[in-house]
Amino acid sequence: MLVVDALTKTVPGGRRVLDGVSFSVGAGEFVGILGSSGAGKSLTLRAISGLTELDSGEVRFACEDGTMCCVTRARGKALRAARRQMGVIFQGLHLVKRMTVIENVMMGRLGFIHPLRSWLYGFTDAEAREALEALDQVSMKPLAGRITGSLSGGEMQRVAIARAIFQRPRLYLADEPIAALDPRNAEAILNLLQPLSRHNPVVSTFHQPELTRRFCTRVVGIREGRVVYDGSPELSRSELAGIYGIREAQAV
Ligand SMILES: Nc1ncnc2c1ncn2[C@@H]1O[C@H](COP(=O)(O)OP(=O)(O)OP(=O)(O)O)[C@@H](O)[C@H]1O
Ligand SMILES: [Mg+2]
């Protein structure tokens, strides 16, 4: 489904921030990426979605027609086609606060429709119904008409997920989807992502090993730009210590 193959990236100054990151993701998986701040988690997600230039390495992705397309080499139309199949829930990818909730959800499919129609926000009734269904899936249908800027952080995160669902992607990429949420809301978001992953895999970064243990099917641990763990979400203290570069006694 998704193959991440030996990604390397060096930033100005010569520091290698990705140093051969490799892993693959199959159907039905919910992969949690763990690692310290600055380990390279967000960069890895950005590389998968074709948003960052790499020195070397490849991201291959099973496209709709079953062929494997290389995201890292794709340009223009081919890159846009691959990216349409990835629903991204990224920290930096803000919702438009002055727009209503339903408009933000519909933005998820702007890349799909004819430019003229998208300039006019010309969605069909069927599309509007589908956007409402996506909001219903995240329990936000009653707030469809609200101005997004008036929502709480947890509610906005749900809208971001609804937008990704409405895009009908074949893969979800989420960057710290539960950062800044209280424990109850964090669990609620994970309870939304987990069932999605059964149909289309989810790859998401987290800082909570106790939650990846409960919700994910697999954990990839990144440390200083390298994959140092790839396996069961039931990590031992020494495996956790290895990912975070700390002594075993300090691991959760
Ligand atoms: N364009 C860039 N120029 C210079 N350094 C960069 C650039 N992009 C990323 N980095 C560096 O690469 C490293 C990895 O960044 P990344 O955002 O992937 O970290 P992260 O694992 O997501 O951390 P966090 O948990 O804090 O979000 C960081 O040290 C960051 O400063
Ligand atoms: Mg990050």
Short mmCIF file of N, CA and C and ligand atoms in Angstrom, two decimals, residues 9 11-12 15 17-18 35-44 91 175-176 205 207, ligand 1:
data_model
loop_
_atom_site.label_atom_id
_atom_site.label_comp_id
_atom_site.label_asym_id
_atom_site.label_seq_id
_atom_site.Cartn_x
_atom_site.Cartn_y
_atom_site.Cartn_z
N LYS A 9 17.49 13.34 4.11
CA LYS A 9 17.40 14.79 3.88
C LYS A 9 18.43 15.48 4.76
N VAL A 11 19.77 19.31 5.93
CA VAL A 11 19.33 20.71 5.92
C VAL A 11 20.56 21.62 5.85
N PRO A 12 20.35 22.90 5.44
CA PRO A 12 21.48 23.82 5.35
C PRO A 12 22.28 23.80 6.67
N ARG A 15 23.33 19.23 8.62
CA ARG A 15 22.76 18.22 9.51
C ARG A 15 21.80 17.32 8.75
N VAL A 17 18.76 15.30 8.75
CA VAL A 17 17.57 15.20 9.59
C VAL A 17 16.74 13.95 9.29
N LEU A 18 16.90 13.41 8.09
CA LEU A 18 16.36 12.08 7.80
C LEU A 18 17.54 11.27 7.28
N GLY A 35 8.69 9.39 18.71
CA GLY A 35 10.07 9.89 18.70
C GLY A 35 10.14 11.23 19.40
N SER A 36 11.33 11.58 19.86
CA SER A 36 11.50 12.86 20.56
C SER A 36 11.25 14.02 19.62
N SER A 37 11.11 15.19 20.19
CA SER A 37 10.97 16.40 19.41
C SER A 37 12.21 16.57 18.53
N GLY A 38 12.00 16.83 17.26
CA GLY A 38 13.12 17.02 16.34
C GLY A 38 13.65 15.72 15.74
N ALA A 39 13.02 14.59 16.06
CA ALA A 39 13.52 13.29 15.57
C ALA A 39 13.34 13.12 14.06
N GLY A 40 12.33 13.82 13.49
CA GLY A 40 12.10 13.69 12.06
C GLY A 40 10.72 13.13 11.72
N LYS A 41 9.82 13.14 12.69
CA LYS A 41 8.48 12.56 12.47
C LYS A 41 7.67 13.37 11.45
N SER A 42 7.57 14.67 11.70
CA SER A 42 6.77 15.50 10.78
C SER A 42 7.38 15.52 9.39
N LEU A 43 8.69 15.59 9.34
CA LEU A 43 9.36 15.60 8.03
C LEU A 43 9.05 14.33 7.26
N THR A 44 9.01 13.21 7.97
CA THR A 44 8.70 11.94 7.31
C THR A 44 7.29 11.99 6.72
N GLN A 91 -0.70 19.60 11.59
CA GLN A 91 -0.72 20.71 12.55
C GLN A 91 -0.77 22.07 11.85
N ASP A 175 -0.55 14.48 11.73
CA ASP A 175 0.61 14.92 12.51
C ASP A 175 0.13 15.43 13.86
N GLU A 176 0.43 14.66 14.89
CA GLU A 176 0.01 14.99 16.26
C GLU A 176 -1.46 15.42 16.34
N THR A 205 1.66 10.67 13.81
CA THR A 205 2.69 10.88 14.83
C THR A 205 1.99 11.13 16.18
N HIS A 207 2.92 11.61 20.73
CA HIS A 207 3.88 11.71 21.82
C HIS A 207 3.43 10.89 23.02
N1 LIG B 1 13.48 23.38 6.33
C1 LIG B 1 14.25 23.06 7.37
N2 LIG B 1 15.44 23.68 7.59
C2 LIG B 1 16.21 23.35 8.63
N3 LIG B 1 15.90 22.40 9.52
C3 LIG B 1 14.75 21.75 9.37
C4 LIG B 1 13.84 22.03 8.29
N4 LIG B 1 12.78 21.24 8.40
C5 LIG B 1 13.01 20.50 9.50
N5 LIG B 1 14.17 20.79 10.07
C6 LIG B 1 14.75 20.17 11.28
O1 LIG B 1 14.62 18.77 11.13
C7 LIG B 1 14.43 18.16 12.41
C8 LIG B 1 13.23 17.25 12.35
O2 LIG B 1 12.07 18.03 12.26
P1 LIG B 1 10.60 17.45 12.45
O3 LIG B 1 9.67 18.58 12.27
O4 LIG B 1 10.43 16.28 11.58
O5 LIG B 1 10.63 16.98 13.98
P2 LIG B 1 9.53 16.17 14.77
O6 LIG B 1 10.05 14.80 15.05
O7 LIG B 1 8.22 16.25 14.07
O8 LIG B 1 9.47 16.96 16.16
P3 LIG B 1 8.21 17.43 17.07
O9 LIG B 1 7.87 16.24 17.93
O10 LIG B 1 8.77 18.56 17.88
O11 LIG B 1 7.11 17.85 16.18
C9 LIG B 1 14.29 19.30 13.40
O12 LIG B 1 15.50 19.46 14.09
C10 LIG B 1 13.98 20.51 12.54
O13 LIG B 1 14.45 21.69 13.12
#
